[in-house]
């Protein structure tokens, strides 16, 4: 699956075939075997519980994302998404949460399943007030938007407002006072990964790091690249659909043209991911480079700029692949093959985590403020 020569060694050691088998088998220590299909109609469709079993299995073999493991982590996420976009949407935040907790030195409860809820929305606010009886303890009140699988997960890392700053907290979602609103999720993409708001009323939680720590550590930018690896993997899975169509009609010139364009688009996106992974992993040999050079005394890469450029490059490539594949294969597969229809809808929604022109404007602002381009 990986072709770019820029990938670090950790990435090329990932057994992507084994990951595909794990995802498509849809079995785990606490799940029952599910029937599998073959061909394009066999896009895995496990339940949320099955997908979380995959997340736990991968967490046992995938180290936290840090300098030295980026290639391995990104390749793992891409392989999951190539098999099933919705499973990647479940696995990525679980692995991200474990990374954050490891960086903060926080113990993880056995068999916990995690989400990361850091989005904001107009008119919604989640406040955390200190609990004077216990160090690091807070009480949550308010509403948090975009909380994926909140009714299924056991725990989440959530950003809340404390004294005007954003504080990361760990919370058990099974407590009284936690009310997920899955009914608000009416999306046709990722329909079984509901991401509605959650109401918190007097819910105990525990702080993770200092205020602002979550957003300002290099790992925040690196995690954003991990999401882009999922987008790329999802597009690889869609490209395989086009390749199958082209192979079935070897004389169809338009199919060959479309396939060639998709190959080029995916190669560009893969190079962006692979180069970023190599830079992150190389920073393990230069501890000072692991810190964002925008911080006081920092000497390393501008991680926020790197991450945003990579995400935007991957987003453009994925959009191009989606457009090309849908236009080329026509309405037939999208209306008769549930596997293809689901993959297109899931990927179209997932990639909207990139904010398009707004994020391109962020790149421009960073360059004007502190440089970052060779020209």
mmCIF file of C-alpha atoms in Angstrom:
data_model
loop_
_atom_site.group_PDB
_atom_site.id
_atom_site.type_symbol
_atom_site.label_atom_id
_atom_site.label_comp_id
_atom_site.label_asym_id
_atom_site.label_seq_id
_atom_site.Cartn_x
_atom_site.Cartn_y
_atom_site.Cartn_z
ATOM 1 C CA UNK A 1 0.000 0.000 0.000
ATOM 2 C CA UNK A 2 2.894 2.373 0.759
ATOM 3 C CA UNK A 3 4.995 3.512 -2.192
ATOM 4 C CA UNK A 4 6.628 6.835 -1.321
ATOM 5 C CA UNK A 5 10.393 6.595 -0.719
ATOM 6 C CA UNK A 6 10.020 9.308 1.931
ATOM 7 C CA UNK A 7 8.400 6.992 4.478
ATOM 8 C CA UNK A 8 10.567 6.291 7.534
ATOM 9 C CA UNK A 9 11.424 2.699 8.371
ATOM 10 C CA UNK A 10 8.665 2.404 10.954
ATOM 11 C CA UNK A 11 6.019 2.875 8.275
ATOM 12 C CA UNK A 12 7.326 0.268 5.872
ATOM 13 C CA UNK A 13 7.390 -2.284 8.696
ATOM 14 C CA UNK A 14 3.611 -2.013 9.164
ATOM 15 C CA UNK A 15 1.753 -5.108 7.949
ATOM 16 C CA UNK A 16 -1.068 -3.397 6.090
ATOM 17 C CA UNK A 17 -2.482 -6.728 4.891
ATOM 18 C CA UNK A 18 -2.841 -7.909 8.477
ATOM 19 C CA UNK A 19 -4.617 -4.665 9.391
ATOM 20 C CA UNK A 20 -6.996 -5.127 6.472
ATOM 21 C CA UNK A 21 -7.717 -8.659 7.660
ATOM 22 C CA UNK A 22 -8.351 -7.432 11.199
ATOM 23 C CA UNK A 23 -10.810 -4.776 10.044
ATOM 24 C CA UNK A 24 -12.664 -6.964 7.569
ATOM 25 C CA UNK A 25 -12.874 -9.925 9.939
ATOM 26 C CA UNK A 26 -14.732 -7.718 12.416
ATOM 27 C CA UNK A 27 -14.003 -10.009 15.341
ATOM 28 C CA UNK A 28 -12.418 -9.381 18.705
ATOM 29 C CA UNK A 29 -12.347 -10.708 22.256
ATOM 30 C CA UNK A 30 -15.801 -9.316 22.955
ATOM 31 C CA UNK A 31 -17.443 -9.504 19.552
ATOM 32 C CA UNK A 32 -19.091 -12.295 17.620
ATOM 33 C CA UNK A 33 -17.893 -13.223 14.122
ATOM 34 C CA UNK A 34 -19.817 -11.509 11.388
ATOM 35 C CA UNK A 35 -20.417 -12.718 7.876
ATOM 36 C CA UNK A 36 -18.110 -11.213 5.292
ATOM 37 C CA UNK A 37 -18.626 -10.530 1.610
ATOM 38 C CA UNK A 38 -16.197 -10.312 -1.249
ATOM 39 C CA UNK A 39 -15.684 -7.740 -3.954
ATOM 40 C CA UNK A 40 -16.861 -4.161 -3.818
ATOM 41 C CA UNK A 41 -20.053 -5.187 -2.046
ATOM 42 C CA UNK A 42 -17.976 -6.420 0.862
ATOM 43 C CA UNK A 43 -17.160 -3.062 2.426
ATOM 44 C CA UNK A 44 -17.002 -3.911 6.136
ATOM 45 C CA UNK A 45 -20.043 -2.824 8.072
ATOM 46 C CA UNK A 46 -19.370 -3.768 11.696
ATOM 47 C CA UNK A 47 -21.226 -2.307 14.631
ATOM 48 C CA UNK A 48 -19.698 0.366 16.840
ATOM 49 C CA UNK A 49 -18.783 -2.340 19.356
ATOM 50 C CA UNK A 50 -16.957 -4.284 16.641
ATOM 51 C CA UNK A 51 -15.066 -1.181 15.551
ATOM 52 C CA UNK A 52 -14.046 -0.444 19.124
ATOM 53 C CA UNK A 53 -12.739 -4.006 19.391
ATOM 54 C CA UNK A 54 -10.538 -3.217 16.395
ATOM 55 C CA UNK A 55 -9.412 -0.021 18.123
ATOM 56 C CA UNK A 56 -8.411 -1.921 21.259
ATOM 57 C CA UNK A 57 -6.574 -4.560 19.234
ATOM 58 C CA UNK A 58 -4.611 -1.955 17.289
ATOM 59 C CA UNK A 59 -3.829 0.002 20.460
ATOM 60 C CA UNK A 60 -2.128 -3.077 21.860
ATOM 61 C CA UNK A 61 0.313 -3.106 18.923
ATOM 62 C CA UNK A 62 0.572 0.569 17.991
ATOM 63 C CA UNK A 63 2.774 2.823 20.135
ATOM 64 C CA UNK A 64 1.724 6.354 21.073
ATOM 65 C CA UNK A 65 2.378 8.928 18.359
ATOM 66 C CA UNK A 66 5.662 10.593 19.225
ATOM 67 C CA UNK A 67 9.006 11.375 17.623
ATOM 68 C CA UNK A 68 10.158 8.001 16.338
ATOM 69 C CA UNK A 69 6.736 6.391 15.807
ATOM 70 C CA UNK A 70 4.966 8.749 13.380
ATOM 71 C CA UNK A 71 5.567 6.626 10.311
ATOM 72 C CA UNK A 72 4.189 3.541 11.993
ATOM 73 C CA UNK A 73 1.159 5.385 13.351
ATOM 74 C CA UNK A 74 0.258 7.119 10.082
ATOM 75 C CA UNK A 75 0.656 3.922 8.046
ATOM 76 C CA UNK A 76 -1.564 2.039 10.503
ATOM 77 C CA UNK A 77 -4.330 4.644 10.312
ATOM 78 C CA UNK A 78 -4.166 4.765 6.517
ATOM 79 C CA UNK A 79 -4.446 0.976 6.276
ATOM 80 C CA UNK A 80 -7.509 0.964 8.534
ATOM 81 C CA UNK A 81 -9.219 3.652 6.443
ATOM 82 C CA UNK A 82 -8.426 1.860 3.194
ATOM 83 C CA UNK A 83 -10.386 -1.098 4.578
ATOM 84 C CA UNK A 84 -13.221 0.891 6.157
ATOM 85 C CA UNK A 85 -13.562 4.645 6.627
ATOM 86 C CA UNK A 86 -15.946 4.406 9.576
ATOM 87 C CA UNK A 87 -13.578 2.106 11.449
ATOM 88 C CA UNK A 88 -10.765 4.607 10.948
ATOM 89 C CA UNK A 89 -13.061 7.331 12.256
ATOM 90 C CA UNK A 90 -13.450 5.224 15.411
ATOM 91 C CA UNK A 91 -9.845 4.061 15.779
ATOM 92 C CA UNK A 92 -8.081 7.400 15.234
ATOM 93 C CA UNK A 93 -9.472 9.291 18.271
ATOM 94 C CA UNK A 94 -8.967 6.239 20.516
ATOM 95 C CA UNK A 95 -5.285 6.071 19.590
ATOM 96 C CA UNK A 96 -5.002 9.855 19.826
ATOM 97 C CA UNK A 97 -6.402 9.830 23.357
ATOM 98 C CA UNK A 98 -3.965 7.142 24.442
ATOM 99 C CA UNK A 99 -1.115 9.230 23.037
ATOM 100 C CA UNK A 100 -2.275 12.337 24.895
ATOM 101 C CA UNK A 101 -2.659 10.461 28.167
ATOM 102 C CA UNK A 102 0.801 8.911 27.777
ATOM 103 C CA UNK A 103 2.332 12.327 27.146
ATOM 104 C CA UNK A 104 0.594 13.700 30.230
ATOM 105 C CA UNK A 105 1.649 10.751 32.378
ATOM 106 C CA UNK A 106 -1.945 9.779 33.161
ATOM 107 C CA UNK A 107 -2.844 6.141 33.824
ATOM 108 C CA UNK A 108 -5.446 4.597 31.518
ATOM 109 C CA UNK A 109 -8.255 2.412 32.931
ATOM 110 C CA UNK A 110 -8.200 -1.147 31.638
ATOM 111 C CA UNK A 111 -10.445 -1.828 28.631
ATOM 112 C CA UNK A 112 -11.447 1.837 28.344
ATOM 113 C CA UNK A 113 -12.534 3.185 24.967
ATOM 114 C CA UNK A 114 -11.820 6.819 24.225
ATOM 115 C CA UNK A 115 -12.964 9.785 22.216
ATOM 116 C CA UNK A 116 -11.428 13.256 21.938
ATOM 117 C CA UNK A 117 -13.880 16.151 21.951
ATOM 118 C CA UNK A 118 -12.127 19.461 21.321
ATOM 119 C CA UNK A 119 -14.446 21.164 18.827
ATOM 120 C CA UNK A 120 -16.350 24.344 19.588
ATOM 121 C CA UNK A 121 -19.604 25.678 18.166
ATOM 122 C CA UNK A 122 -21.435 29.011 18.365
ATOM 123 C CA UNK A 123 -23.826 29.212 21.280
ATOM 124 C CA UNK A 124 -22.461 26.117 23.035
ATOM 125 C CA UNK A 125 -20.064 26.162 25.960
ATOM 126 C CA UNK A 126 -18.684 23.648 28.424
ATOM 127 C CA UNK A 127 -17.357 25.014 31.698
ATOM 128 C CA UNK A 128 -15.159 23.284 34.244
ATOM 129 C CA UNK A 129 -15.142 24.567 37.810
ATOM 130 C CA UNK A 130 -12.553 23.302 40.288
ATOM 131 C CA UNK A 131 -13.657 20.841 42.927
ATOM 132 C CA UNK A 132 -12.038 22.236 46.064
ATOM 133 C CA UNK A 133 -11.980 18.847 47.746
ATOM 134 C CA UNK A 134 -9.567 17.101 45.344
ATOM 135 C CA UNK A 135 -6.460 18.278 43.488
ATOM 136 C CA UNK A 136 -6.986 18.212 39.738
ATOM 137 C CA UNK A 137 -10.682 17.480 40.051
ATOM 138 C CA UNK A 138 -13.269 19.613 38.246
ATOM 139 C CA UNK A 139 -17.012 19.567 37.684
ATOM 140 C CA UNK A 140 -18.390 19.947 34.139
ATOM 141 C CA UNK A 141 -21.511 21.872 33.199
ATOM 142 C CA UNK A 142 -22.677 22.802 29.720
ATOM 143 C CA UNK A 143 -22.823 21.320 26.243
ATOM 144 C CA UNK A 144 -20.026 20.026 24.027
ATOM 145 C CA UNK A 145 -20.622 19.698 20.261
ATOM 146 C CA UNK A 146 -19.343 17.055 17.845
ATOM 147 C CA UNK A 147 -18.991 14.198 20.337
ATOM 148 C CA UNK A 148 -18.525 11.053 18.256
ATOM 149 C CA UNK A 149 -19.806 7.780 19.737
ATOM 150 C CA UNK A 150 -20.435 9.391 23.115
ATOM 151 C CA UNK A 151 -23.247 6.937 23.841
ATOM 152 C CA UNK A 152 -20.937 3.977 23.148
ATOM 153 C CA UNK A 153 -17.526 4.963 24.524
ATOM 154 C CA UNK A 154 -16.525 4.598 28.140
ATOM 155 C CA UNK A 155 -14.354 7.730 28.404
ATOM 156 C CA UNK A 156 -13.397 10.910 26.596
ATOM 157 C CA UNK A 157 -10.859 13.689 26.661
ATOM 158 C CA UNK A 158 -12.791 16.937 26.477
ATOM 159 C CA UNK A 159 -11.776 20.586 26.297
ATOM 160 C CA UNK A 160 -13.622 22.874 28.691
ATOM 161 C CA UNK A 161 -13.334 26.510 29.659
ATOM 162 C CA UNK A 162 -11.572 27.384 32.905
ATOM 163 C CA UNK A 163 -10.967 31.039 33.624
ATOM 164 C CA UNK A 164 -11.004 31.969 29.948
ATOM 165 C CA UNK A 165 -8.577 29.203 28.908
ATOM 166 C CA UNK A 166 -9.205 25.800 27.378
ATOM 167 C CA UNK A 167 -8.430 22.973 29.761
ATOM 168 C CA UNK A 168 -8.309 19.319 28.747
ATOM 169 C CA UNK A 169 -10.123 16.959 31.102
ATOM 170 C CA UNK A 170 -10.708 13.222 31.245
ATOM 171 C CA UNK A 171 -14.273 12.161 31.931
ATOM 172 C CA UNK A 172 -16.121 8.892 32.370
ATOM 173 C CA UNK A 173 -19.058 9.088 29.969
ATOM 174 C CA UNK A 174 -21.052 6.468 31.870
ATOM 175 C CA UNK A 175 -21.774 8.789 34.814
ATOM 176 C CA UNK A 176 -25.071 10.371 35.712
ATOM 177 C CA UNK A 177 -25.339 13.829 34.219
ATOM 178 C CA UNK A 178 -23.899 12.841 30.818
ATOM 179 C CA UNK A 179 -26.601 13.003 28.137
ATOM 180 C CA UNK A 180 -25.541 12.295 24.516
ATOM 181 C CA UNK A 181 -27.867 13.415 21.737
ATOM 182 C CA UNK A 182 -27.403 10.797 19.033
ATOM 183 C CA UNK A 183 -30.792 11.773 17.601
ATOM 184 C CA UNK A 184 -29.257 15.033 16.381
ATOM 185 C CA UNK A 185 -27.028 13.125 13.965
ATOM 186 C CA UNK A 186 -28.865 12.744 10.639
ATOM 187 C CA UNK A 187 -25.829 12.459 8.362
ATOM 188 C CA UNK A 188 -25.858 10.098 5.396
ATOM 189 C CA UNK A 189 -22.091 9.745 5.712
ATOM 190 C CA UNK A 190 -20.787 7.935 8.792
ATOM 191 C CA UNK A 191 -24.361 7.323 9.971
ATOM 192 C CA UNK A 192 -23.282 4.777 12.573
ATOM 193 C CA UNK A 193 -20.643 7.085 14.063
ATOM 194 C CA UNK A 194 -23.107 9.556 15.619
ATOM 195 C CA UNK A 195 -21.407 12.828 16.510
ATOM 196 C CA UNK A 196 -24.111 14.888 18.150
ATOM 197 C CA UNK A 197 -23.760 17.188 21.168
ATOM 198 C CA UNK A 198 -23.480 16.005 24.749
ATOM 199 C CA UNK A 199 -24.966 17.756 27.785
ATOM 200 C CA UNK A 200 -22.954 17.657 31.005
ATOM 201 C CA UNK A 201 -24.643 18.481 34.306
ATOM 202 C CA UNK A 202 -22.482 18.457 37.454
ATOM 203 C CA UNK A 203 -20.246 15.739 36.006
ATOM 204 C CA UNK A 204 -16.944 15.024 37.800
ATOM 205 C CA UNK A 205 -13.803 15.020 35.642
ATOM 206 C CA UNK A 206 -10.028 15.192 36.055
ATOM 207 C CA UNK A 207 -7.679 17.725 34.485
ATOM 208 C CA UNK A 208 -5.053 16.511 32.014
ATOM 209 C CA UNK A 209 -2.073 18.852 31.768
ATOM 210 C CA UNK A 210 -2.136 22.563 32.452
ATOM 211 C CA UNK A 211 -4.567 24.988 30.770
ATOM 212 C CA UNK A 212 -3.568 25.358 27.123
ATOM 213 C CA UNK A 213 -1.164 22.389 27.190
ATOM 214 C CA UNK A 214 -3.275 20.213 24.910
ATOM 215 C CA UNK A 215 -3.403 22.744 22.075
ATOM 216 C CA UNK A 216 0.202 23.963 22.244
ATOM 217 C CA UNK A 217 2.179 20.712 22.368
ATOM 218 C CA UNK A 218 3.700 19.468 19.073
ATOM 219 C CA UNK A 219 1.550 16.351 19.382
ATOM 220 C CA UNK A 220 -1.549 18.396 18.617
ATOM 221 C CA UNK A 221 -0.221 19.176 15.138
ATOM 222 C CA UNK A 222 1.041 15.630 14.672
ATOM 223 C CA UNK A 223 -2.375 14.212 15.552
ATOM 224 C CA UNK A 224 -3.908 16.402 12.864
ATOM 225 C CA UNK A 225 -1.625 14.764 10.315
ATOM 226 C CA UNK A 226 -2.831 11.392 11.574
ATOM 227 C CA UNK A 227 -6.378 12.372 10.624
ATOM 228 C CA UNK A 228 -5.122 13.270 7.136
ATOM 229 C CA UNK A 229 -3.569 9.798 6.906
ATOM 230 C CA UNK A 230 -7.086 8.420 7.423
ATOM 231 C CA UNK A 231 -8.416 10.609 4.607
ATOM 232 C CA UNK A 232 -5.687 9.381 2.292
ATOM 233 C CA UNK A 233 -6.346 5.758 3.200
ATOM 234 C CA UNK A 234 -10.047 6.233 2.548
ATOM 235 C CA UNK A 235 -9.236 7.596 -0.907
ATOM 236 C CA UNK A 236 -6.946 4.623 -1.577
ATOM 237 C CA UNK A 237 -9.896 2.337 -0.918
ATOM 238 C CA UNK A 238 -11.982 4.313 -3.387
ATOM 239 C CA UNK A 239 -9.181 4.218 -5.970
ATOM 240 C CA UNK A 240 -9.236 0.438 -5.740
ATOM 241 C CA UNK A 241 -12.856 0.556 -6.870
ATOM 242 C CA UNK A 242 -11.847 2.539 -9.944
ATOM 243 C CA UNK A 243 -8.963 0.165 -10.640
ATOM 244 C CA UNK A 244 -11.366 -2.794 -10.551
ATOM 245 C CA UNK A 245 -13.648 -1.052 -13.029
ATOM 246 C CA UNK A 246 -10.744 -0.249 -15.338
ATOM 247 C CA UNK A 247 -9.435 -3.825 -15.167
ATOM 248 C CA UNK A 248 -12.861 -5.150 -16.120
ATOM 249 C CA UNK A 249 -12.907 -2.891 -19.204
ATOM 250 C CA UNK A 250 -9.317 -2.819 -20.473
ATOM 251 C CA UNK A 251 -10.311 -1.054 -23.708
ATOM 252 C CA UNK A 252 -12.017 1.879 -21.957
ATOM 253 C CA UNK A 253 -9.628 4.790 -22.453
ATOM 254 C CA UNK A 254 -11.527 7.138 -20.149
ATOM 255 C CA UNK A 255 -11.225 4.664 -17.298
ATOM 256 C CA UNK A 256 -7.462 4.458 -17.853
ATOM 257 C CA UNK A 257 -7.193 8.257 -17.896
ATOM 258 C CA UNK A 258 -9.163 8.537 -14.687
ATOM 259 C CA UNK A 259 -7.070 5.849 -13.031
ATOM 260 C CA UNK A 260 -3.867 7.592 -14.050
ATOM 261 C CA UNK A 261 -5.072 10.882 -12.589
ATOM 262 C CA UNK A 262 -6.043 9.189 -9.329
ATOM 263 C CA UNK A 263 -2.662 7.481 -9.089
ATOM 264 C CA UNK A 264 -0.945 10.866 -9.434
ATOM 265 C CA UNK A 265 -3.210 12.569 -6.895
ATOM 266 C CA UNK A 266 -2.714 9.842 -4.310
ATOM 267 C CA UNK A 267 1.045 9.826 -4.846
ATOM 268 C CA UNK A 268 1.208 13.569 -4.128
ATOM 269 C CA UNK A 269 -0.781 13.156 -0.923
ATOM 270 C CA UNK A 270 1.268 10.149 0.161
ATOM 271 C CA UNK A 271 4.498 12.090 -0.326
ATOM 272 C CA UNK A 272 3.152 14.850 1.917
ATOM 273 C CA UNK A 273 2.303 12.374 4.670
ATOM 274 C CA UNK A 274 5.525 10.406 4.324
ATOM 275 C CA UNK A 275 7.717 13.504 4.422
ATOM 276 C CA UNK A 276 5.931 14.765 7.521
ATOM 277 C CA UNK A 277 6.356 11.387 9.211
ATOM 278 C CA UNK A 278 10.063 11.385 8.416
ATOM 279 C CA UNK A 279 10.477 14.890 9.867
ATOM 280 C CA UNK A 280 8.642 13.951 13.046
ATOM 281 C CA UNK A 281 10.602 10.741 13.484
ATOM 282 C CA UNK A 282 13.899 12.495 12.756
ATOM 283 C CA UNK A 283 13.198 14.941 15.566
ATOM 284 C CA UNK A 284 13.782 12.063 18.003
ATOM 285 C CA UNK A 285 17.496 12.469 17.265
ATOM 286 C CA UNK A 286 17.359 16.213 17.956
ATOM 287 C CA UNK A 287 15.323 16.844 21.125
ATOM 288 C CA UNK A 288 15.242 20.605 20.559
ATOM 289 C CA UNK A 289 13.618 20.062 17.159
ATOM 290 C CA UNK A 290 10.720 18.238 18.781
ATOM 291 C CA UNK A 291 9.488 21.563 20.132
ATOM 292 C CA UNK A 292 7.602 23.996 17.946
ATOM 293 C CA UNK A 293 9.983 26.762 16.891
ATOM 294 C CA UNK A 294 7.176 29.255 17.439
ATOM 295 C CA UNK A 295 7.435 28.659 21.190
ATOM 296 C CA UNK A 296 9.882 30.611 23.307
ATOM 297 C CA UNK A 297 13.331 29.307 22.554
ATOM 298 C CA UNK A 298 12.029 26.678 20.158
ATOM 299 C CA UNK A 299 14.355 25.617 17.375
ATOM 300 C CA UNK A 300 12.430 22.903 15.568
ATOM 301 C CA UNK A 301 10.076 22.858 12.605
ATOM 302 C CA UNK A 302 6.974 25.005 12.593
ATOM 303 C CA UNK A 303 4.741 22.048 13.379
ATOM 304 C CA UNK A 304 1.389 23.895 13.071
ATOM 305 C CA UNK A 305 2.361 25.153 9.613
ATOM 306 C CA UNK A 306 3.648 21.751 8.524
ATOM 307 C CA UNK A 307 0.507 20.020 9.734
ATOM 308 C CA UNK A 308 -1.841 22.460 8.037
ATOM 309 C CA UNK A 309 0.017 22.294 4.725
ATOM 310 C CA UNK A 310 -0.046 18.487 4.814
ATOM 311 C CA UNK A 311 -3.733 18.409 5.685
ATOM 312 C CA UNK A 312 -4.578 20.850 2.896
ATOM 313 C CA UNK A 313 -2.520 18.900 0.349
ATOM 314 C CA UNK A 314 -4.211 15.657 1.324
ATOM 315 C CA UNK A 315 -7.649 17.284 1.305
ATOM 316 C CA UNK A 316 -7.129 18.582 -2.240
ATOM 317 C CA UNK A 317 -6.005 15.156 -3.417
ATOM 318 C CA UNK A 318 -8.905 13.369 -1.735
ATOM 319 C CA UNK A 319 -11.412 15.811 -3.195
ATOM 320 C CA UNK A 320 -9.918 15.211 -6.632
ATOM 321 C CA UNK A 321 -10.109 11.434 -6.206
ATOM 322 C CA UNK A 322 -13.710 11.587 -5.019
ATOM 323 C CA UNK A 323 -14.724 13.773 -7.939
ATOM 324 C CA UNK A 324 -12.851 11.695 -10.508
ATOM 325 C CA UNK A 325 -14.109 8.318 -9.292
ATOM 326 C CA UNK A 326 -17.742 9.382 -8.932
ATOM 327 C CA UNK A 327 -17.740 11.070 -12.334
ATOM 328 C CA UNK A 328 -16.084 8.101 -14.019
ATOM 329 C CA UNK A 329 -17.981 5.141 -12.589
ATOM 330 C CA UNK A 330 -21.308 6.965 -12.891
ATOM 331 C CA UNK A 331 -24.492 6.641 -10.862
ATOM 332 C CA UNK A 332 -24.831 2.861 -11.163
ATOM 333 C CA UNK A 333 -22.449 1.794 -8.355
ATOM 334 C CA UNK A 334 -23.547 4.703 -6.170
ATOM 335 C CA UNK A 335 -27.148 3.537 -6.313
ATOM 336 C CA UNK A 336 -26.734 -0.240 -6.423
ATOM 337 C CA UNK A 337 -23.559 -1.108 -4.526
ATOM 338 C CA UNK A 338 -23.854 -0.322 -0.801
ATOM 339 C CA UNK A 339 -20.107 -0.656 -0.318
ATOM 340 C CA UNK A 340 -19.222 2.037 -2.834
ATOM 341 C CA UNK A 341 -22.104 4.294 -1.844
ATOM 342 C CA UNK A 342 -21.087 4.081 1.818
ATOM 343 C CA UNK A 343 -17.406 4.715 1.171
ATOM 344 C CA UNK A 344 -18.130 7.808 -0.913
ATOM 345 C CA UNK A 345 -20.571 9.241 1.629
ATOM 346 C CA UNK A 346 -18.308 8.448 4.591
ATOM 347 C CA UNK A 347 -15.210 9.954 2.990
ATOM 348 C CA UNK A 348 -17.018 13.061 1.751
ATOM 349 C CA UNK A 349 -18.096 13.834 5.304
ATOM 350 C CA UNK A 350 -14.883 12.831 7.050
ATOM 351 C CA UNK A 351 -12.682 15.063 4.905
ATOM 352 C CA UNK A 352 -14.781 18.071 5.917
ATOM 353 C CA UNK A 353 -12.836 18.071 9.182
ATOM 354 C CA UNK A 354 -10.497 20.168 7.054
ATOM 355 C CA UNK A 355 -12.009 23.638 6.774
ATOM 356 C CA UNK A 356 -11.073 24.323 3.168
ATOM 357 C CA UNK A 357 -10.442 27.970 2.374
ATOM 358 C CA UNK A 358 -10.433 28.908 6.045
ATOM 359 C CA UNK A 359 -7.478 26.590 6.628
ATOM 360 C CA UNK A 360 -5.728 27.857 3.502
ATOM 361 C CA UNK A 361 -6.137 31.344 4.939
ATOM 362 C CA UNK A 362 -4.523 30.102 8.145
ATOM 363 C CA UNK A 363 -1.499 28.950 6.148
ATOM 364 C CA UNK A 364 -1.255 32.368 4.542
ATOM 365 C CA UNK A 365 -1.473 34.119 7.895
ATOM 366 C CA UNK A 366 1.264 31.959 9.422
ATOM 367 C CA UNK A 367 3.583 32.585 6.468
ATOM 368 C CA UNK A 368 3.044 36.335 6.654
ATOM 369 C CA UNK A 369 3.623 36.388 10.404
ATOM 370 C CA UNK A 370 6.661 34.139 10.703
ATOM 371 C CA UNK A 371 7.734 32.863 7.285
ATOM 372 C CA UNK A 372 8.076 29.160 6.701
ATOM 373 C CA UNK A 373 8.485 28.960 2.930
ATOM 374 C CA UNK A 374 11.789 28.726 1.054
ATOM 375 C CA UNK A 375 10.791 31.210 -1.630
#
